[in-house]
Amino acid sequence: MRRSIIWKFFAVCISLTLVTVFALNFFASLKLRRDFESKISERLRTNAILVGHILREQLHGGEPSVIQEKVKSLADELGLRITVIDPKGMVLGDSETEPWEMENHSDRTEVIKAMKDGFGQSTRPSETLGYNMKYVAVRVSDNGNLLGVVRFAMPLSEVQLEMQVIYRTVLFGAAVALVIALTISYFLSKSMTSPIREMKEIAQRLAEGDFSRKVRIKNKDELGELAKFLNTMADELQAKMENLKRLDRVRTDFVANVSHELKTPLTLIKGYIETLEDKAINDTKNAGKFISIIKDHTDRLSNIIDDLLSLSELELSKDSIEKSEFDLKSLIDDIALGFGHALAAKQQKLTIEPQGDNFKIKADRDKIEQVFVNLIDNAVKYTNDGGRIEICLVQQNGGIVFTVEDNGIGIPREDLDRVFERFYRVDKARSRQLGGTGLGLGIAKHIVLAHKGEIRIESDVNRGTKFFVTLPKA
Ligand SMILES: Nc1ncnc2c1ncn2[C@@H]1O[C@H](COP(=O)(O)OP(=O)(O)OP(=O)(O)O)[C@@H](O)[C@H]1O
Ligand SMILES: [Mg+2]
C-alpha cells in the first residue's frame, strides 16, 4: 500500500508528542505526589508539635483523663486522629479508642524514631483501626527530658483521594497538550508536505511532456531550491524539446526542398529532350535554343549540388578550415571586380569604404570569398536597377567587422530569423526566377561560424538590407 508522506510525517509527530507527553505526565505526577506527601507530613508534624505544647503540662504528670479529653476535643477540631504516648510506650490518650484498650506503642516505627530523633513517620495498616494510615509522630520534651510522643494519623484513603485530584488535573493538562500538539503537527505536516506534493504533480506533468505549469514555491529552504531546480529543468527540457522539434521540421523541410529543387530542372530537362526527340531535333533554329536551355538547367542542378555539398562538408568538418594570412581589403577589391558586369547590367553602384588600413586576417580565404560573393550577389539580385551597394570595413575589439548594405527591396521582419535556413526564400517565385535556391546565406552563416565569427542582419522592406559579419583576426 502506498502511504502518503504526510501520514508518515504526522505519525512521527504523533509518536514524539505521545512519548513527550507521557514522560512529562509521569515525572510531573511523581514530583507532585512527593510534594503533596511531604506537605501532608509537614502539616501533621506542625499540628503534632502544637498539640505537644498544649499538652506539655499534663504530660508532666497530670491526670490521664484530662489528656484523653483534650486529645478528643483537639482531634475533633482538626479532623485527624491524635494519639499521645508516654516515654514507655503506654498510650495516654487517643481520639478514636480508649487508651486502656490499646497495647503498648513503643514498638511502632514512627514512635521509636520520634523518641530518638524528635520526628518520625510511617505508612502502614493500623492495628487498632484495621486500615492503612499515614502516621507522623513528634517528641515532646522539657529541657531535654522526654515527656512523651504526640502522634497524628490520617487514613491513607484520604491521601489517595487528594492524590487522585492531582492525577486528574495532570491528565487533563496532558490531554489538552496532546490535542494542541496533534493539531499543530497536522498543520505542520501539511505545510511541509504540500510543496512536495505540488512538485510531485508537476514532475509527473513534465514526464508527460506538459511544460505549461511551474512550481510556485517561494520557500527559502531546500524545498524552495528544489522547486527552483525543477522549474529550471522544465525550462531547459522545454527549450530542448522545441529545438528538437524545430530540427526535425528543418530536416523534413530540407528533404522536401532538395527533392523539389532537383526535380524542377530535371522535369524541364526531360520535357525539352522529349520535344527534341519528337522531331524538333531537325528544327535547327529551335534545337539550338532547347539545348542551351537544357544546359542552363544542368548548370543550375550542378550549382545546387555544389552548394549542398559545401554545406554538408561545412557541417561535417567544422574544424577543417584551412587558415592562411591575407588582406581582407584586397580580397574584396578582387571580388568587386568580378561583379563589374552584373553591376553594370543593373546600373548599380558599389562602394568600398575601409576605415583604417590594416585588414590582415588569418582565415580560409576561399571560404571567406564565398561569404562575400553570396552577400554581394544577394545585394545585387535584391536591389532594383540604379541601386547602391556599400561595403564597410572596420577594426573592432581585435577582430574585423564588415558590412554589406544595399538600398534594395528589404526583408519583412517575420522572415529575418529564417533567411539563414537552407532553401528559405522570402519570395520563392522571384528568387527562383533570379536563379536562387536559398542556400547562399546558409553557407555564409556556416562559414562565419566555423571561423568563430558572427553574422547578423538588419532590414527594412523597401528601404534596404544590411549584413554585419564579425571575424576574429586569427
Ligand atoms: N540583400 C537582400 N535583400 C533582400 N532580400 C534578401 C537579401 N539577401 C537575401 N535575401 C532574401 O533571403 C533569401 C535567402 O537568401 P540566400 O542567399 O540564402 O538565397 P538565394 O539568394 O535565394 O539563393 P542562392 O544564394 O542560394 O542562390 C533570399 O531568397 C531573399 O528572399
Ligand atoms: Mg543568395
Short mmCIF file of C-alpha atoms and ligand atoms in Angstrom, two decimals:
data_model
loop_
_atom_site.label_atom_id
_atom_site.label_comp_id
_atom_site.label_asym_id
_atom_site.label_seq_id
_atom_site.Cartn_x
_atom_site.Cartn_y
_atom_site.Cartn_z
CA MET A 1 0.00 0.00 0.00
CA ARG A 2 1.24 3.46 -0.88
CA ARG A 3 1.26 5.75 2.10
CA SER A 4 1.32 9.48 1.70
CA ILE A 5 4.35 11.25 3.11
CA ILE A 6 2.01 13.49 5.08
CA TRP A 7 0.87 10.50 7.16
CA LYS A 8 4.40 9.30 7.73
CA PHE A 9 5.40 12.73 8.90
CA PHE A 10 2.28 13.01 11.01
CA ALA A 11 2.89 9.58 12.58
CA VAL A 12 6.39 10.65 13.58
CA CYS A 13 4.99 13.85 15.11
CA ILE A 14 2.30 11.91 16.99
CA SER A 15 4.78 9.37 18.36
CA LEU A 16 7.11 12.11 19.51
CA THR A 17 4.26 14.01 21.11
CA LEU A 18 2.90 10.93 22.86
CA VAL A 19 6.29 9.96 24.23
CA THR A 20 6.93 13.50 25.44
CA VAL A 21 3.50 13.96 27.00
CA PHE A 22 3.61 10.60 28.77
CA ALA A 23 7.11 11.14 30.08
CA LEU A 24 6.15 14.62 31.29
CA ASN A 25 2.99 13.25 32.80
CA PHE A 26 4.87 10.51 34.62
CA PHE A 27 7.53 12.77 36.07
CA ALA A 28 5.09 15.55 36.91
CA SER A 29 2.83 13.12 38.79
CA LEU A 30 5.78 11.65 40.63
CA LYS A 31 7.01 15.03 41.70
CA LEU A 32 3.57 16.32 42.62
CA ARG A 33 2.89 13.21 44.66
CA ARG A 34 6.13 13.61 46.58
CA ASP A 35 5.43 17.28 47.19
CA PHE A 36 1.93 16.50 48.32
CA GLU A 37 3.07 13.79 50.68
CA SER A 38 5.76 15.91 52.21
CA LYS A 39 3.26 18.75 52.58
CA ILE A 40 0.89 16.44 54.45
CA SER A 41 3.69 15.19 56.69
CA GLU A 42 4.68 18.76 57.34
CA ARG A 43 1.13 19.72 58.23
CA LEU A 44 0.74 16.75 60.54
CA ARG A 45 4.10 17.49 62.11
CA THR A 46 3.26 21.14 62.84
CA ASN A 47 -0.06 20.08 64.29
CA ALA A 48 1.64 17.45 66.42
CA ILE A 49 4.18 20.00 67.72
CA LEU A 50 1.36 22.39 68.64
CA VAL A 51 -0.60 19.68 70.38
CA GLY A 52 2.59 18.66 72.19
CA HIS A 53 2.90 22.22 73.50
CA ILE A 54 -0.70 22.29 74.58
CA LEU A 55 -0.37 19.00 76.45
CA ARG A 56 3.05 19.63 77.97
CA GLU A 57 1.74 20.44 81.44
CA GLN A 58 -0.46 17.35 81.55
CA LEU A 59 2.47 15.21 80.41
CA HIS A 60 4.42 16.44 83.46
CA GLY A 61 2.28 14.08 85.50
CA GLY A 62 -1.23 15.36 85.01
CA GLU A 63 -4.46 13.41 85.06
CA PRO A 64 -4.67 10.84 82.22
CA SER A 65 -8.41 11.51 81.84
CA VAL A 66 -7.66 15.21 81.18
CA ILE A 67 -5.20 14.20 78.47
CA GLN A 68 -7.79 11.91 76.87
CA GLU A 69 -10.41 14.68 76.98
CA LYS A 70 -8.12 17.25 75.45
CA VAL A 71 -6.96 14.82 72.81
CA LYS A 72 -10.55 14.11 71.80
CA SER A 73 -11.59 17.73 71.56
CA LEU A 74 -8.43 18.73 69.64
CA ALA A 75 -8.90 15.80 67.23
CA ASP A 76 -12.49 16.85 66.69
CA GLU A 77 -11.44 20.35 65.78
CA LEU A 78 -8.59 19.26 63.50
CA GLY A 79 -10.47 16.32 61.95
CA LEU A 80 -7.49 13.99 62.49
CA ARG A 81 -6.64 11.12 64.74
CA ILE A 82 -4.36 12.06 67.65
CA THR A 83 -2.56 9.65 69.94
CA VAL A 84 -0.43 10.62 72.97
CA ILE A 85 2.13 8.11 74.20
CA ASP A 86 4.28 8.24 77.32
CA PRO A 87 8.06 7.56 77.24
CA LYS A 88 7.44 3.92 77.96
CA GLY A 89 5.12 3.43 75.05
CA MET A 90 1.92 3.44 77.02
CA VAL A 91 -0.95 5.21 75.34
CA LEU A 92 -2.11 8.18 77.44
CA GLY A 93 -4.78 9.44 75.07
CA ASP A 94 -6.31 8.52 71.74
CA SER A 95 -9.06 10.26 69.84
CA GLU A 96 -10.51 7.09 68.38
CA THR A 97 -10.25 4.49 71.13
CA GLU A 98 -9.98 4.41 74.93
CA PRO A 99 -6.28 4.38 75.90
CA TRP A 100 -6.50 1.39 78.26
CA GLU A 101 -7.82 -0.76 75.45
CA MET A 102 -4.69 -0.09 73.40
CA GLU A 103 -1.49 -2.09 73.52
CA ASN A 104 1.93 -0.68 74.22
CA HIS A 105 3.12 1.50 71.31
CA SER A 106 6.84 1.52 71.98
CA ASP A 107 7.46 -0.77 69.03
CA ARG A 108 5.85 1.50 66.39
CA THR A 109 8.40 2.72 63.87
CA GLU A 110 7.31 6.35 63.95
CA VAL A 111 7.28 6.36 67.79
CA ILE A 112 10.76 4.87 68.06
CA LYS A 113 12.10 7.41 65.60
CA ALA A 114 10.31 10.33 67.27
CA MET A 115 11.74 9.41 70.68
CA LYS A 116 15.20 9.16 69.20
CA ASP A 117 15.31 11.99 66.62
CA GLY A 118 12.32 14.14 67.57
CA PHE A 119 10.36 13.22 64.45
CA GLY A 120 9.22 10.02 62.75
CA GLN A 121 6.73 8.90 60.22
CA SER A 122 5.45 5.72 58.59
CA THR A 123 2.66 4.39 56.46
CA ARG A 124 1.10 1.05 57.39
CA PRO A 125 -2.18 -0.59 58.35
CA SER A 126 -3.38 0.49 61.75
CA GLU A 127 -3.68 -2.43 64.15
CA THR A 128 -6.31 -0.56 66.08
CA LEU A 129 -8.43 0.62 63.16
CA GLY A 130 -7.62 -2.00 60.57
CA TYR A 131 -6.88 0.15 57.54
CA ASN A 132 -3.93 1.93 56.01
CA MET A 133 -2.81 5.03 57.76
CA LYS A 134 -0.12 7.64 57.50
CA TYR A 135 1.48 8.32 60.88
CA VAL A 136 3.54 11.30 61.94
CA ALA A 137 4.97 11.45 65.44
CA VAL A 138 6.92 14.16 67.34
CA ARG A 139 8.67 14.10 70.63
CA VAL A 140 7.51 16.32 73.48
CA SER A 141 10.29 17.17 75.91
CA ASP A 142 11.16 19.67 78.58
CA ASN A 143 14.79 20.78 78.95
CA GLY A 144 15.93 17.54 77.32
CA ASN A 145 13.65 15.35 79.45
CA LEU A 146 11.42 13.14 77.31
CA LEU A 147 7.79 13.71 78.32
CA GLY A 148 6.12 11.66 75.63
CA VAL A 149 5.20 11.46 71.96
CA VAL A 150 2.31 13.08 70.12
CA ARG A 151 1.24 11.18 67.03
CA PHE A 152 -1.05 12.26 64.26
CA ALA A 153 -2.61 9.84 61.84
CA MET A 154 -4.50 10.21 58.64
CA PRO A 155 -6.25 7.43 56.69
CA LEU A 156 -4.32 6.76 53.51
CA SER A 157 -7.58 6.67 51.56
CA GLU A 158 -7.91 10.40 52.22
CA VAL A 159 -4.42 10.99 50.96
CA GLN A 160 -5.16 8.92 47.92
CA LEU A 161 -8.36 10.80 47.28
CA GLU A 162 -6.47 14.07 47.18
CA MET A 163 -3.79 12.45 45.03
CA GLN A 164 -6.44 11.44 42.54
CA VAL A 165 -7.48 15.06 42.15
CA ILE A 166 -3.87 15.87 41.34
CA TYR A 167 -3.59 12.97 38.87
CA ARG A 168 -6.76 14.06 37.15
CA THR A 169 -5.52 17.63 36.79
CA VAL A 170 -2.22 16.46 35.35
CA LEU A 171 -4.00 14.08 32.98
CA PHE A 172 -6.32 16.82 31.83
CA GLY A 173 -3.29 19.05 31.15
CA ALA A 174 -1.69 16.22 29.21
CA ALA A 175 -4.82 15.71 27.14
CA VAL A 176 -5.02 19.41 26.30
CA ALA A 177 -1.31 19.43 25.40
CA LEU A 178 -1.85 16.34 23.25
CA VAL A 179 -4.72 17.90 21.32
CA ILE A 180 -2.77 21.11 20.74
CA ALA A 181 0.33 19.17 19.70
CA LEU A 182 -1.67 16.97 17.33
CA THR A 183 -3.33 19.96 15.69
CA ILE A 184 -0.02 21.73 15.28
CA SER A 185 1.70 18.63 13.92
CA TYR A 186 -1.12 18.02 11.49
CA PHE A 187 -0.82 21.51 10.03
CA LEU A 188 2.96 21.34 10.17
CA SER A 189 2.93 18.04 8.25
CA LYS A 190 0.56 19.54 5.76
CA SER A 191 2.64 22.65 5.23
CA MET A 192 5.80 20.56 4.94
CA THR A 193 4.34 18.06 2.53
CA SER A 194 2.15 20.24 0.33
CA PRO A 195 5.16 21.67 -1.59
CA ILE A 196 6.42 18.11 -2.06
CA ARG A 197 3.03 17.07 -3.36
CA GLU A 198 2.90 20.04 -5.71
CA MET A 199 6.36 19.23 -7.06
CA LYS A 200 5.43 15.59 -7.48
CA GLU A 201 2.42 16.59 -9.52
CA ILE A 202 4.44 18.92 -11.69
CA ALA A 203 7.22 16.37 -12.18
CA GLN A 204 4.52 13.96 -13.33
CA ARG A 205 3.26 16.51 -15.84
CA LEU A 206 6.83 17.07 -17.04
CA ALA A 207 7.16 13.35 -17.60
CA GLU A 208 4.02 13.52 -19.73
CA GLY A 209 5.51 16.38 -21.74
CA ASP A 210 3.40 19.17 -20.27
CA PHE A 211 5.68 22.10 -19.52
CA SER A 212 2.96 24.68 -19.01
CA ARG A 213 2.89 24.64 -15.22
CA LYS A 214 5.54 25.96 -12.90
CA VAL A 215 6.09 25.23 -9.23
CA ARG A 216 5.00 28.24 -7.21
CA ILE A 217 7.01 27.62 -4.06
CA LYS A 218 8.76 30.57 -2.53
CA ASN A 219 10.30 28.71 0.48
CA LYS A 220 13.77 29.86 1.31
CA ASP A 221 14.85 26.32 2.26
CA GLU A 222 15.90 23.16 0.47
CA LEU A 223 12.37 22.69 -0.82
CA GLY A 224 12.46 26.16 -2.37
CA GLU A 225 15.76 25.31 -4.02
CA LEU A 226 14.38 22.04 -5.29
CA ALA A 227 11.40 23.91 -6.73
CA LYS A 228 13.75 26.33 -8.47
CA PHE A 229 15.77 23.45 -9.93
CA LEU A 230 12.59 21.78 -11.09
CA ASN A 231 11.49 24.95 -12.85
CA THR A 232 14.88 25.46 -14.48
CA MET A 233 14.88 21.84 -15.56
CA ALA A 234 11.41 22.25 -17.03
CA ASP A 235 12.56 25.34 -18.96
CA GLU A 236 15.62 23.56 -20.27
CA LEU A 237 13.65 20.49 -21.21
CA GLN A 238 11.10 22.63 -22.98
CA ALA A 239 13.79 24.51 -24.88
CA LYS A 240 15.48 21.25 -25.84
CA MET A 241 12.20 19.69 -26.94
CA GLU A 242 11.34 22.72 -29.03
CA ASN A 243 14.77 22.72 -30.56
CA LEU A 244 14.46 19.03 -31.38
CA LYS A 245 11.08 19.62 -32.95
CA ARG A 246 12.47 22.53 -34.93
CA LEU A 247 15.43 20.46 -36.10
CA ASP A 248 13.07 17.72 -37.11
CA ARG A 249 11.00 20.20 -39.08
CA VAL A 250 14.11 21.65 -40.69
CA ARG A 251 15.20 18.18 -41.71
CA THR A 252 11.87 17.22 -43.23
CA ASP A 253 11.66 20.59 -44.96
CA PHE A 254 15.19 20.07 -46.19
CA VAL A 255 14.48 16.73 -47.79
CA ALA A 256 11.30 18.06 -49.38
CA ASN A 257 13.13 21.15 -50.62
CA VAL A 258 16.09 19.24 -52.05
CA SER A 259 13.77 16.90 -53.91
CA HIS A 260 11.75 19.79 -55.21
CA GLU A 261 14.74 21.87 -56.23
CA LEU A 262 16.26 18.94 -58.10
CA LYS A 263 13.03 17.78 -59.59
CA THR A 264 12.02 21.07 -61.22
CA PRO A 265 15.07 21.42 -63.51
CA LEU A 266 15.03 17.66 -64.18
CA THR A 267 11.39 17.78 -65.28
CA LEU A 268 12.14 20.68 -67.56
CA ILE A 269 15.23 18.98 -68.99
CA LYS A 270 13.21 15.84 -69.61
CA GLY A 271 10.49 17.89 -71.30
CA TYR A 272 12.92 19.58 -73.68
CA ILE A 273 14.63 16.31 -74.50
CA GLU A 274 11.27 14.72 -75.35
CA THR A 275 10.39 17.69 -77.55
CA LEU A 276 13.72 17.27 -79.29
CA GLU A 277 13.02 13.59 -79.79
CA ASP A 278 9.68 14.47 -81.42
CA LYS A 279 11.31 15.93 -84.46
CA ALA A 280 12.34 19.29 -83.01
CA ILE A 281 15.87 17.99 -83.40
CA ASN A 282 15.53 18.64 -87.07
CA ASP A 283 14.36 22.17 -86.48
CA THR A 284 17.86 23.62 -86.33
CA LYS A 285 16.81 27.02 -85.01
CA ASN A 286 14.77 25.74 -82.06
CA ALA A 287 17.02 22.79 -81.35
CA GLY A 288 19.91 25.11 -80.51
CA LYS A 289 17.66 27.11 -78.19
CA PHE A 290 16.40 23.98 -76.40
CA ILE A 291 19.88 22.64 -75.97
CA SER A 292 21.06 25.85 -74.41
CA ILE A 293 18.06 25.82 -72.04
CA ILE A 294 18.93 22.22 -71.11
CA LYS A 295 22.48 23.36 -70.48
CA ASP A 296 21.27 26.19 -68.21
CA HIS A 297 19.21 23.79 -66.14
CA THR A 298 22.05 21.33 -65.95
CA ASP A 299 24.29 24.14 -64.69
CA ARG A 300 21.67 25.02 -62.16
CA LEU A 301 21.45 21.42 -60.98
CA SER A 302 25.17 21.22 -60.69
CA ASN A 303 25.24 24.52 -58.76
CA ILE A 304 22.64 23.28 -56.30
CA ILE A 305 24.57 20.07 -55.77
CA ASP A 306 27.79 22.03 -55.27
CA ASP A 307 26.09 24.22 -52.70
CA LEU A 308 24.60 21.24 -50.89
CA LEU A 309 27.96 19.53 -50.87
CA SER A 310 29.76 22.52 -49.45
CA LEU A 311 27.06 22.90 -46.81
CA SER A 312 27.29 19.33 -45.66
CA GLU A 313 31.06 19.49 -45.80
CA LEU A 314 30.94 22.55 -43.56
CA GLU A 315 28.60 20.82 -41.18
CA LEU A 316 30.62 17.63 -41.06
CA SER A 317 34.04 19.18 -40.63
CA LYS A 318 33.65 22.45 -38.80
CA ASP A 319 37.30 22.42 -37.72
CA SER A 320 38.86 21.61 -41.03
CA ILE A 321 39.07 25.16 -42.35
CA GLU A 322 42.46 25.92 -43.79
CA LYS A 323 43.68 29.21 -42.46
CA SER A 324 46.19 31.43 -44.17
CA GLU A 325 47.02 35.09 -43.73
CA PHE A 326 45.64 37.50 -46.32
CA ASP A 327 44.33 41.03 -46.63
CA LEU A 328 40.58 41.26 -46.49
CA LYS A 329 40.50 44.60 -48.28
CA SER A 330 42.30 43.33 -51.37
CA LEU A 331 40.10 40.20 -51.42
CA ILE A 332 37.03 42.45 -51.50
CA ASP A 333 38.55 44.59 -54.25
CA ASP A 334 39.10 41.45 -56.35
CA ILE A 335 35.55 40.21 -55.79
CA ALA A 336 34.11 43.63 -56.64
CA LEU A 337 35.95 43.47 -59.96
CA GLY A 338 34.25 40.17 -60.66
CA PHE A 339 30.84 41.77 -60.12
CA GLY A 340 31.59 44.57 -62.60
CA HIS A 341 29.46 43.06 -65.30
CA ALA A 342 26.41 42.31 -63.09
CA LEU A 343 26.56 45.80 -61.57
CA ALA A 344 26.78 47.47 -64.95
CA ALA A 345 23.80 45.44 -66.21
CA LYS A 346 21.63 46.90 -63.43
CA GLN A 347 23.33 50.31 -63.38
CA GLN A 348 24.16 49.74 -59.71
CA LYS A 349 26.99 51.42 -57.86
CA LEU A 350 29.26 49.52 -55.45
CA THR A 351 31.46 51.43 -53.00
CA ILE A 352 34.05 50.01 -50.64
CA GLU A 353 34.87 52.04 -47.55
CA PRO A 354 37.72 50.79 -45.41
CA GLN A 355 38.16 52.62 -42.10
CA GLY A 356 41.82 52.14 -41.31
CA ASP A 357 44.41 50.31 -43.33
CA ASN A 358 45.41 47.01 -41.74
CA PHE A 359 42.86 44.33 -42.58
CA LYS A 360 45.17 41.37 -42.37
CA ILE A 361 43.31 38.30 -41.21
CA LYS A 362 44.05 34.62 -40.72
CA ALA A 363 41.22 32.64 -42.24
CA ASP A 364 40.19 30.28 -45.01
CA ARG A 365 40.49 32.59 -47.99
CA ASP A 366 38.28 30.59 -50.40
CA LYS A 367 35.51 30.28 -47.87
CA ILE A 368 35.58 33.95 -46.85
CA GLU A 369 35.46 34.76 -50.55
CA GLN A 370 32.32 32.61 -50.78
CA VAL A 371 30.72 34.64 -47.94
CA PHE A 372 31.41 37.92 -49.75
CA VAL A 373 30.25 36.59 -53.07
CA ASN A 374 26.98 35.36 -51.56
CA LEU A 375 26.31 38.65 -49.76
CA ILE A 376 27.18 40.86 -52.74
CA ASP A 377 25.29 38.55 -55.09
CA ASN A 378 22.19 38.94 -52.89
CA ALA A 379 22.61 42.70 -52.70
CA VAL A 380 22.80 42.91 -56.50
CA LYS A 381 19.91 40.48 -57.01
CA TYR A 382 17.52 42.00 -54.49
CA THR A 383 18.17 45.65 -55.31
CA ASN A 384 16.42 47.39 -58.18
CA ASP A 385 18.21 48.97 -61.13
CA GLY A 386 20.19 52.06 -60.27
CA GLY A 387 20.58 50.93 -56.64
CA ARG A 388 23.50 51.48 -54.32
CA ILE A 389 25.64 48.85 -52.54
CA GLU A 390 28.08 49.82 -49.84
CA ILE A 391 30.75 47.69 -48.21
CA CYS A 392 32.34 48.91 -45.00
CA LEU A 393 35.38 47.53 -43.21
CA VAL A 394 36.20 48.39 -39.58
CA GLN A 395 38.60 47.00 -36.99
CA GLN A 396 36.89 46.26 -33.74
CA ASN A 397 37.90 44.51 -30.49
CA GLY A 398 40.80 42.69 -32.10
CA GLY A 399 38.63 41.49 -34.98
CA ILE A 400 37.29 42.85 -38.24
CA VAL A 401 33.69 43.84 -38.82
CA PHE A 402 32.45 44.24 -42.34
CA THR A 403 29.03 45.23 -43.53
CA VAL A 404 27.30 44.82 -46.88
CA GLU A 405 24.45 47.29 -47.23
CA ASP A 406 22.03 47.85 -50.09
CA ASN A 407 19.03 50.07 -50.68
CA GLY A 408 17.01 47.24 -52.21
CA ILE A 409 13.69 45.56 -51.59
CA GLY A 410 14.42 44.61 -47.97
CA ILE A 411 13.17 41.65 -45.95
CA PRO A 412 9.95 41.60 -43.89
CA ARG A 413 10.53 41.42 -40.15
CA GLU A 414 8.92 37.99 -39.80
CA ASP A 415 11.36 36.45 -42.30
CA LEU A 416 14.52 37.92 -40.80
CA ASP A 417 15.17 34.98 -38.50
CA ARG A 418 14.73 32.43 -41.23
CA VAL A 419 16.76 33.69 -44.17
CA PHE A 420 19.78 31.73 -42.93
CA GLU A 421 17.87 28.45 -43.15
CA ARG A 422 18.58 26.24 -46.10
CA PHE A 423 16.23 26.80 -49.03
CA TYR A 424 14.49 29.64 -47.27
CA ARG A 425 13.48 32.37 -49.69
CA VAL A 426 11.24 35.30 -48.88
CA ASP A 427 9.64 35.40 -52.31
CA LYS A 428 10.12 31.96 -53.81
CA ALA A 429 9.00 32.79 -57.32
CA ARG A 430 11.09 35.90 -57.57
CA SER A 431 14.17 34.32 -56.11
CA ARG A 432 13.97 31.27 -58.35
CA GLN A 433 13.50 33.48 -61.35
CA LEU A 434 16.72 35.17 -60.31
CA GLY A 435 18.39 31.78 -60.14
CA GLY A 436 18.43 31.47 -56.33
CA THR A 437 17.95 28.28 -54.37
CA GLY A 438 18.08 29.77 -50.87
CA LEU A 439 21.38 28.16 -49.91
CA GLY A 440 23.69 31.18 -50.13
CA LEU A 441 23.07 32.64 -46.67
CA GLY A 442 23.06 29.19 -45.05
CA ILE A 443 26.52 28.58 -46.45
CA ALA A 444 27.71 32.06 -45.45
CA LYS A 445 26.50 31.56 -41.90
CA HIS A 446 28.20 28.19 -41.57
CA ILE A 447 31.48 29.58 -42.84
CA VAL A 448 31.37 32.52 -40.44
CA LEU A 449 30.53 30.25 -37.51
CA ALA A 450 33.33 27.86 -38.45
CA HIS A 451 35.65 30.87 -38.10
CA LYS A 452 34.11 31.61 -34.67
CA GLY A 453 32.65 34.80 -36.05
CA GLU A 454 29.16 36.23 -36.08
CA ILE A 455 26.69 37.17 -38.78
CA ARG A 456 23.59 39.25 -38.28
CA ILE A 457 21.11 41.13 -40.38
CA GLU A 458 19.11 44.35 -40.28
CA SER A 459 16.50 45.09 -42.86
CA ASP A 460 13.52 47.28 -43.71
CA VAL A 461 11.10 46.48 -46.50
CA ASN A 462 11.63 48.83 -49.49
CA ARG A 463 14.49 50.58 -47.71
CA GLY A 464 17.27 48.06 -47.86
CA THR A 465 19.25 45.40 -46.07
CA LYS A 466 22.47 45.39 -44.10
CA PHE A 467 24.52 42.33 -43.20
CA PHE A 468 27.08 42.52 -40.37
CA VAL A 469 29.89 39.99 -40.26
CA THR A 470 32.44 39.88 -37.47
CA LEU A 471 35.58 37.79 -37.88
CA PRO A 472 38.35 37.27 -35.36
CA LYS A 473 41.80 38.27 -36.67
CA ALA A 474 43.27 34.83 -36.17
N1 LIG B 1 20.18 41.77 -49.73
C1 LIG B 1 18.96 41.22 -49.68
N2 LIG B 1 17.85 41.96 -49.89
C2 LIG B 1 16.62 41.40 -49.83
N3 LIG B 1 16.38 40.09 -49.62
C3 LIG B 1 17.46 39.31 -49.39
C4 LIG B 1 18.78 39.81 -49.42
N4 LIG B 1 19.63 38.79 -49.19
C5 LIG B 1 18.86 37.68 -49.02
N5 LIG B 1 17.57 37.99 -49.16
C6 LIG B 1 16.41 37.07 -49.00
O1 LIG B 1 16.87 35.94 -48.32
C7 LIG B 1 16.65 34.77 -49.09
C8 LIG B 1 17.76 33.77 -48.83
O2 LIG B 1 18.97 34.24 -49.36
P1 LIG B 1 20.03 33.22 -49.89
O3 LIG B 1 21.22 33.96 -50.36
O4 LIG B 1 20.22 32.20 -48.85
O5 LIG B 1 19.26 32.51 -51.09
P2 LIG B 1 19.07 32.98 -52.58
O6 LIG B 1 19.81 34.21 -52.84
O7 LIG B 1 17.61 32.97 -52.84
O8 LIG B 1 19.70 31.75 -53.35
P3 LIG B 1 21.23 31.41 -53.54
O9 LIG B 1 22.00 32.41 -52.79
O10 LIG B 1 21.36 30.02 -53.00
O11 LIG B 1 21.48 31.46 -54.98
C9 LIG B 1 16.57 35.25 -50.47
O12 LIG B 1 15.80 34.39 -51.26
C10 LIG B 1 15.89 36.60 -50.32
O13 LIG B 1 14.50 36.43 -50.24
MG MG B 2 21.94 34.34 -52.35
#
